[in-house]
mmCIF file of C-alpha atoms in Angstrom:
data_model
loop_
_atom_site.group_PDB
_atom_site.id
_atom_site.type_symbol
_atom_site.label_atom_id
_atom_site.label_comp_id
_atom_site.label_asym_id
_atom_site.label_seq_id
_atom_site.Cartn_x
_atom_site.Cartn_y
_atom_site.Cartn_z
ATOM 1 C CA MET Y 830 -37.443 -101.882 -47.956
ATOM 2 C CA ASP Y 831 -36.278 -103.695 -44.894
ATOM 3 C CA LEU Y 832 -32.886 -105.145 -45.813
ATOM 4 C CA ASN Y 833 -32.439 -106.859 -42.395
ATOM 5 C CA GLU Y 834 -35.038 -109.566 -43.377
ATOM 6 C CA LYS Y 835 -33.668 -110.241 -46.929
ATOM 7 C CA ASP Y 836 -31.302 -113.065 -47.868
ATOM 8 C CA PRO Y 837 -27.821 -111.504 -48.222
ATOM 9 C CA GLY Y 838 -27.509 -112.975 -51.707
ATOM 10 C CA VAL Y 839 -30.734 -111.253 -52.768
ATOM 11 C CA THR Y 840 -29.657 -107.917 -51.239
ATOM 12 C CA ARG Y 841 -26.223 -108.177 -52.923
ATOM 13 C CA ALA Y 842 -27.879 -108.940 -56.350
ATOM 14 C CA LEU Y 843 -30.250 -105.926 -55.917
ATOM 15 C CA ALA Y 844 -27.386 -103.674 -55.078
ATOM 16 C CA LEU Y 845 -25.406 -104.871 -58.079
ATOM 17 C CA ALA Y 846 -28.418 -104.267 -60.360
ATOM 18 C CA LEU Y 847 -28.946 -100.822 -58.990
ATOM 19 C CA MET Y 848 -25.191 -100.018 -59.402
ATOM 20 C CA ARG Y 849 -25.285 -101.069 -63.046
ATOM 21 C CA GLN Y 850 -28.408 -99.005 -63.662
ATOM 22 C CA ALA Y 851 -26.770 -95.903 -62.100
ATOM 23 C CA ARG Y 852 -23.666 -96.457 -64.143
ATOM 24 C CA GLU Y 853 -25.678 -96.444 -67.319
ATOM 25 C CA TYR Y 854 -27.579 -93.259 -66.320
ATOM 26 C CA LEU Y 855 -24.311 -91.540 -65.389
ATOM 27 C CA GLY Y 856 -22.757 -92.509 -68.784
ATOM 28 C CA ALA Y 857 -25.815 -91.183 -70.542
ATOM 29 C CA ILE Y 858 -25.381 -87.759 -69.088
ATOM 30 C CA GLY Y 859 -21.611 -87.583 -69.698
ATOM 31 C CA GLU Y 860 -20.628 -88.132 -65.994
ATOM 32 C CA ASP Y 861 -17.691 -90.365 -67.222
ATOM 33 C CA GLU Y 862 -15.548 -89.993 -64.101
ATOM 34 C CA ALA Y 863 -18.359 -90.999 -61.735
ATOM 35 C CA SER Y 864 -19.381 -93.757 -64.091
ATOM 36 C CA LEU Y 865 -15.867 -95.091 -64.002
ATOM 37 C CA HIS Y 866 -15.694 -95.018 -60.237
ATOM 38 C CA LEU Y 867 -19.017 -96.946 -60.046
ATOM 39 C CA GLN Y 868 -17.595 -99.497 -62.547
ATOM 40 C CA ARG Y 869 -14.601 -100.029 -60.323
ATOM 41 C CA ALA Y 870 -16.957 -100.592 -57.369
ATOM 42 C CA ILE Y 871 -18.972 -103.125 -59.423
ATOM 43 C CA ASP Y 872 -15.705 -104.963 -60.347
ATOM 44 C CA ALA Y 873 -14.802 -105.012 -56.634
ATOM 45 C CA LEU Y 874 -18.090 -106.519 -55.752
ATOM 46 C CA LEU Y 875 -17.851 -109.195 -58.447
ATOM 47 C CA LYS Y 876 -14.236 -110.000 -57.527
ATOM 48 C CA PRO Y 877 -14.047 -113.387 -55.637
ATOM 49 C CA ALA Y 878 -12.998 -113.140 -52.080
ATOM 50 C CA PRO Y 879 -9.674 -114.740 -51.326
ATOM 51 C CA GLY Y 880 -10.293 -118.421 -50.887
ATOM 52 C CA ASN Y 881 -13.799 -118.292 -52.234
ATOM 53 C CA SER Y 882 -13.861 -118.807 -56.069
ATOM 54 C CA ALA Y 883 -17.724 -119.077 -56.221
ATOM 55 C CA GLN Y 884 -18.844 -115.746 -54.615
ATOM 56 C CA ALA Y 885 -20.500 -114.082 -57.554
#
């Protein structure tokens, strides 16, 4: 996968989808701490940047 040619929005959406999927897998095998860290990363990605209320 060549990320340099993709639209940044598409790359960001793909990363978010993969993070959510990984969080589910980690939770399924009892890796609660790792799952929590990944959830925090997801939350950070979805948090609007200062001065940009329509980022997500």
